[in-house]
Short mmCIF file of C-alpha atoms in Angstrom, two decimals:
data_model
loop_
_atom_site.label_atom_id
_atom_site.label_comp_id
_atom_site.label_asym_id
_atom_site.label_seq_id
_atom_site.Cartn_x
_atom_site.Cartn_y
_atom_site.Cartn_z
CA UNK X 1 -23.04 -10.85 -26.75
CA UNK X 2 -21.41 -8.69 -23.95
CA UNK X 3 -19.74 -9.63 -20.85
CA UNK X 4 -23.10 -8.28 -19.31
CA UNK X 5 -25.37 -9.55 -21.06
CA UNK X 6 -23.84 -12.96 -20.68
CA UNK X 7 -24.04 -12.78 -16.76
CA UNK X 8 -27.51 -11.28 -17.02
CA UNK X 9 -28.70 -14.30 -19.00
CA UNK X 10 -26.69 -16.58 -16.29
CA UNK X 11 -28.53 -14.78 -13.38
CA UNK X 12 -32.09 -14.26 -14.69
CA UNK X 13 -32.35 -18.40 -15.01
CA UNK X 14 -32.09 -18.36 -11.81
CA UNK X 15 -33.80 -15.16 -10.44
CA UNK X 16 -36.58 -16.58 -12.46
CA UNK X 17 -37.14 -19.73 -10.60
CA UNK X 18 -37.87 -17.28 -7.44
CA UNK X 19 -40.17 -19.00 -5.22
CA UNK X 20 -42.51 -16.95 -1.68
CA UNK X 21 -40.28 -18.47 0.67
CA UNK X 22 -42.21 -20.29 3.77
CA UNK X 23 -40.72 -17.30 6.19
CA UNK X 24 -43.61 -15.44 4.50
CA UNK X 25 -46.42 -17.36 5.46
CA UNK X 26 -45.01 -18.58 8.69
CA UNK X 27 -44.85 -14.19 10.11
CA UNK X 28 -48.52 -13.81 10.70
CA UNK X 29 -48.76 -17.39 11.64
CA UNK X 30 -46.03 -16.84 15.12
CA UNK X 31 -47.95 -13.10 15.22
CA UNK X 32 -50.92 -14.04 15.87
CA UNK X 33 -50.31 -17.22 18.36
CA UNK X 34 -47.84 -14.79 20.24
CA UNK X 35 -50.48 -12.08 20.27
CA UNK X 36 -53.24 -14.62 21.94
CA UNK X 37 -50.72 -15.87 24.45
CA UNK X 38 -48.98 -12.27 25.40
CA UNK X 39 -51.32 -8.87 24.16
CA UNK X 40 -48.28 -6.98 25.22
CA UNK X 41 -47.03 -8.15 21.41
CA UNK X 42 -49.03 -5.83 19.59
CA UNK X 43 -48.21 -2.48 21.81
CA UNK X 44 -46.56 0.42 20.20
CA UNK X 45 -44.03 -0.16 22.28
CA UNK X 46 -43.26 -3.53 21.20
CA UNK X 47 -43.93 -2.46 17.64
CA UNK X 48 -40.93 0.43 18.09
CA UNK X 49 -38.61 -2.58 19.98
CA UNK X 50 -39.35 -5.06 17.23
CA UNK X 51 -38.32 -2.33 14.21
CA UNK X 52 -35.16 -1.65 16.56
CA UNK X 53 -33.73 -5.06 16.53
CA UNK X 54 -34.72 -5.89 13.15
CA UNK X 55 -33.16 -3.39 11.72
CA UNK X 56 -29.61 -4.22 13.57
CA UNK X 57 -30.12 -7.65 12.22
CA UNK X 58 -30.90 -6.72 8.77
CA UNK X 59 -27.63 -4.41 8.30
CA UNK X 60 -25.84 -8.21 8.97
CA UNK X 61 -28.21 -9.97 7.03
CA UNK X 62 -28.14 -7.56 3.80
CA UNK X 63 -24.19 -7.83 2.94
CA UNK X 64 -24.45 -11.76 3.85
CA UNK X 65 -26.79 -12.45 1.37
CA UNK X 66 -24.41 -11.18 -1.36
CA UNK X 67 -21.77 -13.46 0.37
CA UNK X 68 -23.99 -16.63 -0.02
CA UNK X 69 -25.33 -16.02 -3.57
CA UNK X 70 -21.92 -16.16 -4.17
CA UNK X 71 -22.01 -19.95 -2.64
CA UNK X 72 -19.52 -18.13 0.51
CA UNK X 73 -20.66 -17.76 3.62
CA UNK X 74 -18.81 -15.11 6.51
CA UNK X 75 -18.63 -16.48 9.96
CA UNK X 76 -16.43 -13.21 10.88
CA UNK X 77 -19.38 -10.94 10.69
CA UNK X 78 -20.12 -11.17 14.78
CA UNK X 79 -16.46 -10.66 15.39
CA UNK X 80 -16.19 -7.69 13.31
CA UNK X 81 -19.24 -6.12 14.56
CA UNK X 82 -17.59 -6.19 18.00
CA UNK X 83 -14.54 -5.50 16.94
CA UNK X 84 -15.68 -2.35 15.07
CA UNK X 85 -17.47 -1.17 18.16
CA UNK X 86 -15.17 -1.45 20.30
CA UNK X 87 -12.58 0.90 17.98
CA UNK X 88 -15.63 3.80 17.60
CA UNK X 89 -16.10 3.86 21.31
CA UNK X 90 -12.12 3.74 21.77
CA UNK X 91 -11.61 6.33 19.45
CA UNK X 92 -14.16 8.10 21.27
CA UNK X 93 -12.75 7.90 24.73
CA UNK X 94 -10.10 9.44 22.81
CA UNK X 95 -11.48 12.34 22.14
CA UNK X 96 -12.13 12.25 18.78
CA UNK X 97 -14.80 12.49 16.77
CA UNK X 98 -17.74 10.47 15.13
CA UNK X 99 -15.73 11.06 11.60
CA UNK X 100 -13.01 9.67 13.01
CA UNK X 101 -14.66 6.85 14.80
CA UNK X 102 -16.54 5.47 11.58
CA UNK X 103 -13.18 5.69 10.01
CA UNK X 104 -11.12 3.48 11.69
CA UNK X 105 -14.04 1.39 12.06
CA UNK X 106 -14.60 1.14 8.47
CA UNK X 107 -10.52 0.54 7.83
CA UNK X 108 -10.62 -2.36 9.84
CA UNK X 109 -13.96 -3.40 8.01
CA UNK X 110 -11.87 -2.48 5.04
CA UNK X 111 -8.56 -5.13 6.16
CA UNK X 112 -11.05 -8.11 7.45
CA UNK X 113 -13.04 -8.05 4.43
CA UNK X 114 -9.57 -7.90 2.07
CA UNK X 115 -8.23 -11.06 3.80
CA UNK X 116 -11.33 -12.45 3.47
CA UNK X 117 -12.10 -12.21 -0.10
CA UNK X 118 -8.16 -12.08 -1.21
CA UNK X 119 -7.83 -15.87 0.23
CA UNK X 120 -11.38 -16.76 -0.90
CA UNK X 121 -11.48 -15.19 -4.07
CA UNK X 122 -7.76 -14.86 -5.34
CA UNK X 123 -6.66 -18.23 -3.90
CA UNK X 124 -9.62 -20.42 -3.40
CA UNK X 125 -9.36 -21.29 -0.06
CA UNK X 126 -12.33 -22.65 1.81
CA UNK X 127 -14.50 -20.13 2.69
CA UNK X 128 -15.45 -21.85 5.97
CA UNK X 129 -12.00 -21.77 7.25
CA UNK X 130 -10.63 -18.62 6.25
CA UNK X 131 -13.63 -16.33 7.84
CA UNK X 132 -13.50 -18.85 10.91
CA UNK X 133 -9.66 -17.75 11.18
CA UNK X 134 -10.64 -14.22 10.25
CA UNK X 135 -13.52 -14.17 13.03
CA UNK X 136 -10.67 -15.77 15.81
CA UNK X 137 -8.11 -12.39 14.66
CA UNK X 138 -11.16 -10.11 14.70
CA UNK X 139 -12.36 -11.24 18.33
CA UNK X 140 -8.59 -11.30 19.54
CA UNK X 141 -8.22 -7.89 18.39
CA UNK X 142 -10.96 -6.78 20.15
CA UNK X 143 -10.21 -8.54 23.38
CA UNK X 144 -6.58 -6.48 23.18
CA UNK X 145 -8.02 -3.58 22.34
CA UNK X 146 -10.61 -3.24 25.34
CA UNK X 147 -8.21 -5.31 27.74
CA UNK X 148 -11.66 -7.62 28.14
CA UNK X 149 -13.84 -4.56 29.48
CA UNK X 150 -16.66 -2.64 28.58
CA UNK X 151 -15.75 0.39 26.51
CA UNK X 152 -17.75 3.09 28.31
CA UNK X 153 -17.51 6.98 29.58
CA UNK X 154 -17.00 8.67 26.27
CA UNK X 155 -19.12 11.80 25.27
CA UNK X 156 -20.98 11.23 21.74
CA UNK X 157 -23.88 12.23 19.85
CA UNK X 158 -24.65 8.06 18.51
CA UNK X 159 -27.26 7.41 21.52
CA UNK X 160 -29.13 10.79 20.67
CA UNK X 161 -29.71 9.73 17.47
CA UNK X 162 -29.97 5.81 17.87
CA UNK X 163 -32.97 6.97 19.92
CA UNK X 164 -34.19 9.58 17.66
CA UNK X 165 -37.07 9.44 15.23
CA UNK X 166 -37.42 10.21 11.47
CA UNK X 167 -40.94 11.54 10.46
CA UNK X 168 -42.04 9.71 13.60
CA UNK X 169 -39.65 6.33 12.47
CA UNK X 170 -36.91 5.39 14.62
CA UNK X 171 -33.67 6.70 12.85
CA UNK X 172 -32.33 3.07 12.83
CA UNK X 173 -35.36 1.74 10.88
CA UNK X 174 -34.61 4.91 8.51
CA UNK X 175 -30.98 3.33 8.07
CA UNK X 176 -32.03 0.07 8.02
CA UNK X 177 -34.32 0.82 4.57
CA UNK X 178 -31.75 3.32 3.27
CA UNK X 179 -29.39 0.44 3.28
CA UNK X 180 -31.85 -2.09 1.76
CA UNK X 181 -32.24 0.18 -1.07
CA UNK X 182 -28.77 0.46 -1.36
CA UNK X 183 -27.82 -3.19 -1.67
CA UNK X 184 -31.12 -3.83 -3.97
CA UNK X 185 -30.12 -1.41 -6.29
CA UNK X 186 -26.61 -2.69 -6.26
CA UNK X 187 -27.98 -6.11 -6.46
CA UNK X 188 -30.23 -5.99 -9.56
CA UNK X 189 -30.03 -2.47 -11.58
CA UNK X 190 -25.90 -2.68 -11.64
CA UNK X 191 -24.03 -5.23 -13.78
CA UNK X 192 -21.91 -5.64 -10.91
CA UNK X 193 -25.23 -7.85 -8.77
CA UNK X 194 -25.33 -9.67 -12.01
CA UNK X 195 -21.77 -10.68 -11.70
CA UNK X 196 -22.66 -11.29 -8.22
CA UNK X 197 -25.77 -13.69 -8.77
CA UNK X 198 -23.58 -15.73 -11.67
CA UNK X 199 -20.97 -15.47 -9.96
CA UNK X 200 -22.68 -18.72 -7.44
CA UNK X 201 -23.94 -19.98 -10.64
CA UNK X 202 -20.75 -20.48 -12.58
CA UNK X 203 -17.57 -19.36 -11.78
CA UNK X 204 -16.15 -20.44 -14.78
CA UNK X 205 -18.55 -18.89 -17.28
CA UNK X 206 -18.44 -15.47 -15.58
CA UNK X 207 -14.30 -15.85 -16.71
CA UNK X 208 -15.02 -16.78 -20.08
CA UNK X 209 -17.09 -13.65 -20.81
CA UNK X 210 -14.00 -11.89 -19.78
CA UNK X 211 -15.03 -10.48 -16.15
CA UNK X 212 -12.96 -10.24 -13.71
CA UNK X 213 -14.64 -12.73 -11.80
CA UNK X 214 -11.67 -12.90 -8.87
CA UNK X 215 -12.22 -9.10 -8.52
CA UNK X 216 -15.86 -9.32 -7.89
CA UNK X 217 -15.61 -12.04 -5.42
CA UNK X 218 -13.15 -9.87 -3.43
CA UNK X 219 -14.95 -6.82 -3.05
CA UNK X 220 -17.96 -8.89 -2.10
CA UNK X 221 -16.10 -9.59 1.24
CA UNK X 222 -15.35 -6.10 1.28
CA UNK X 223 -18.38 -4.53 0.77
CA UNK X 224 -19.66 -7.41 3.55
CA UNK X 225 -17.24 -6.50 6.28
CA UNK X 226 -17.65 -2.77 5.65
CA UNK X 227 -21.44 -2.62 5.79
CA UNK X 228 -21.20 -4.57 9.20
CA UNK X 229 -18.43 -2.53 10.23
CA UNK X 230 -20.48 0.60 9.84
CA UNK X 231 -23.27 -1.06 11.59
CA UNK X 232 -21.23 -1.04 14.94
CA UNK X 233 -22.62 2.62 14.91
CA UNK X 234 -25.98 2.02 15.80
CA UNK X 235 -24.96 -0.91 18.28
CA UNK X 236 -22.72 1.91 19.91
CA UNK X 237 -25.15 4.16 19.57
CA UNK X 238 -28.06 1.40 21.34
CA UNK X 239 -25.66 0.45 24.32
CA UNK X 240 -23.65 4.19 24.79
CA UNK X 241 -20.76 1.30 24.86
CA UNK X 242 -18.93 -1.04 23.31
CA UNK X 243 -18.21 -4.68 24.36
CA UNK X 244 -15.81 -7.13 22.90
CA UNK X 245 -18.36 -10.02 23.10
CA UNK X 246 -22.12 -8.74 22.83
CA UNK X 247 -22.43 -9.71 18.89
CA UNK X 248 -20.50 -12.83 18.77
CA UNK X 249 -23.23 -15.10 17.29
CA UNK X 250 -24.93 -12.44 15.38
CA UNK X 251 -23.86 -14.13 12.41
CA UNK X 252 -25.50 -17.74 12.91
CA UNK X 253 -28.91 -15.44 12.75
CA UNK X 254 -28.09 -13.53 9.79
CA UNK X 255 -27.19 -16.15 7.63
CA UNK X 256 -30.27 -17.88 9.40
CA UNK X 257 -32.31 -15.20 7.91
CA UNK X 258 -30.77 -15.45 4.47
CA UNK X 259 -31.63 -19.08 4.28
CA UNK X 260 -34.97 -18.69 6.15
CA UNK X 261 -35.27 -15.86 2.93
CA UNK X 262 -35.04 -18.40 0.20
CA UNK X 263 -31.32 -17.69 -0.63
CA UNK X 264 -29.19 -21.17 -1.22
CA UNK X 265 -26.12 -21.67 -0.67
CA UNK X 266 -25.57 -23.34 -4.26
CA UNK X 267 -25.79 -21.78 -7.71
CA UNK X 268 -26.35 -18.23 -7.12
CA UNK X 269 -30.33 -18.66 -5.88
CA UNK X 270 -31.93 -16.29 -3.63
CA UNK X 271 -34.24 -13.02 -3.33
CA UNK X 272 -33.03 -10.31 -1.26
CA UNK X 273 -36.18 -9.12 -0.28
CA UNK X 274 -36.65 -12.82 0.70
CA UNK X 275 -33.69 -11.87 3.51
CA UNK X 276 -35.80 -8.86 4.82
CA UNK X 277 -38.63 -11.51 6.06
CA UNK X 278 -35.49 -13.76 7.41
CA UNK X 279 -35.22 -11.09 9.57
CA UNK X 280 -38.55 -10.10 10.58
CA UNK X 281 -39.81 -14.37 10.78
CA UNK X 282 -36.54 -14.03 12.99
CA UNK X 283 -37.07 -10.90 15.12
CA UNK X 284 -40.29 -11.74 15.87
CA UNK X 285 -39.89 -15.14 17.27
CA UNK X 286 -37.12 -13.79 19.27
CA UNK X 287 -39.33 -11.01 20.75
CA UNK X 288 -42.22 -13.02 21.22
CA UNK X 289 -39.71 -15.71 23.30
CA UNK X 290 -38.57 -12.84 25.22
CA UNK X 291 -42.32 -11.21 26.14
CA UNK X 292 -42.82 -15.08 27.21
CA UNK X 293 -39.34 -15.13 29.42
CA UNK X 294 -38.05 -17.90 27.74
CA UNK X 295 -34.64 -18.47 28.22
CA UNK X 296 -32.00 -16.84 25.74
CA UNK X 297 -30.32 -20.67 24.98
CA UNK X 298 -33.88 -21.82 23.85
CA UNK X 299 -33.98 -18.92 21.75
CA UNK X 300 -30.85 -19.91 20.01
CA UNK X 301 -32.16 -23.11 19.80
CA UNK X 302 -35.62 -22.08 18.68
CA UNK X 303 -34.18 -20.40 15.75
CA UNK X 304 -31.93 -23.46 14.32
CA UNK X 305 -35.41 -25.68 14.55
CA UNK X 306 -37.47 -23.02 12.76
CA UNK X 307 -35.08 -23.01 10.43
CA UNK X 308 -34.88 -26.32 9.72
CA UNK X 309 -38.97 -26.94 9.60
CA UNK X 310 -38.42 -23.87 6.97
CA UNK X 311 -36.35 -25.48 4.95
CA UNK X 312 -37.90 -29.08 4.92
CA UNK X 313 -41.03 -27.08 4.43
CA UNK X 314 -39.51 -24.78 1.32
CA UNK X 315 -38.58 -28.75 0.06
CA UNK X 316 -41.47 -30.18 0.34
CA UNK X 317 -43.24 -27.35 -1.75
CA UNK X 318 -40.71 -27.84 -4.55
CA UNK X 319 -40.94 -31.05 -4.79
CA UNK X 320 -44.63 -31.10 -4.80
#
């Protein structure tokens, strides 16, 4: 048997065991309660706002999932989104380019996720410290960089087409699915999201069949802090702006809608489809709390206690 077709067998057991998540059921459930109490809910406008800030959520929540199916998790991710924003609309006010922009944004998506998955994956450090040491360098940096300010007054073409539409869908819905595609196909029709999905289920074997198991850890980081990285162009492109601070916290709701997916944080489990109604369970009880002016720290709060009713739910079902 192949080095592939070991892993494969390693990550079908547990692709197999694939359960709805309780994210699924609980959507139309928050819909239709927010609907009764606020009809504004279901307005095309709402509709448009709700793709909008899904779709900023879900270009976090796509690269984390292949960080926690590999048993990792990347606290960093807010940090670097800022961070990354704050060097497109710098490099901007430079005069520069877009090309140039998402360069150096993607170079210092490029160094984050390197230290990241060098220290996690080379040298087996603890994946909670090292991204909460890389998400302290990533915020410093930022804070240099824009002296603390707003990073505003540059010319650019990002808001034109943040607010543009793609055969009537708002371009960053359009990237938002282009990039889901992306990571699914990387995820199941390469050998490389086999790797991936044993590499949470057992390190160790994934060696013995003679991968490069080290390797594949590290550019999982990578490919993490690069996709977020290049997601700092449609939040410069939203605010025509860049602030050091805005995303900190994005990435308690991403991985919030990884585990809200079905993804676990042990042996390689999860679905990423699962992540895309994270994100939408997620966006909508944010928006719905919002249409109801309820204050943004209940919000935050609202989402750890859904997820924790998810998860003692998602139990429950197993168990029975």
């Amino acid at each position: 048997m192949t080095a592939v077709e070991t892993t494969r067998t390693l990550s079908s057991a547990w692709r197999q065991r694939r359960t709805i998540p309780g994210a699924a059921l609980l959507i139309p459930v928050m819909a239709v309660v927010i609907a009764v109490i606020e009809p504004r809910f279901l307005s095309l406008s709402n509709m448009t706002n709700l793709g909008l800030q899904g779709s900023m959520l879900l270009m976090v929540a796509l690269p984390m999932t292949l960080v926690i199916l590999t048993e990792g998790l990347d606290l960093s991710a807010g940090a670097m989104l800022s961070l990354a924003g704050v060097i497109v609309g710098l490099v901007l006010l430079s005069g520069w380019g877009v090309p140039a922009a998402a360069g150096a944004a993607l170079l210092a998506g490029l160094i984050i996720g390197a230290i990241n998955g060098l220290l996690i994956g080379r040298f087996g450090l603890p994946t909670f410290v090292v991204t909460l040491g890389t998400l302290g360098l990533a915020h410093g940096a930022a804070l240099v960089l824009s002296g603390g300010n707003v990073v505003a007054g540059f010319e650019s073409p990002l808001p034109d087409f943040y607010w543009s539409r793609v055969l009537g869908i708002p371009a960053p819905v359009v990237v938002a699915l282009a990039a889901y595609v992306a990571f699914h196909l990387l995820l199941y029709r390469t050998a490389f999201g086999s790797y991936v999905f044993a590499l949470g289920g057992n390190k160790d074997a994934l060696r013995l069949a003679g991968v490069r198991a080290d390797l594949i850890h590290v550019l999982v980081y990578v490919i993490a802090s690069v996709t977020v990285a290049a997601s700092a162009l449609l939040l410069v492109g939203r605010m025509a702006s860049a602030h050091p601070t805005v995303t900190l916290g994005t990435e308690f709701d991403a991985i919030a809608a990884v585990v809200l997916g079905g993804t676990s944080f042990e042996r390689g489990r999860g679905w990423l489809f699962g992540t895309v109604l994270g994100v939408a369970a997620i966006t909508v009880l944010r928006n719905g709390m919002s249409l109801l002016a309820i204050e943004p720290s209940l919000q935050v709060a609202s989402v750890g206690v859904l997820v924790i009713l998810i998860l003692l739910f998602d139990r429950a079902r197993l168990d029975g």
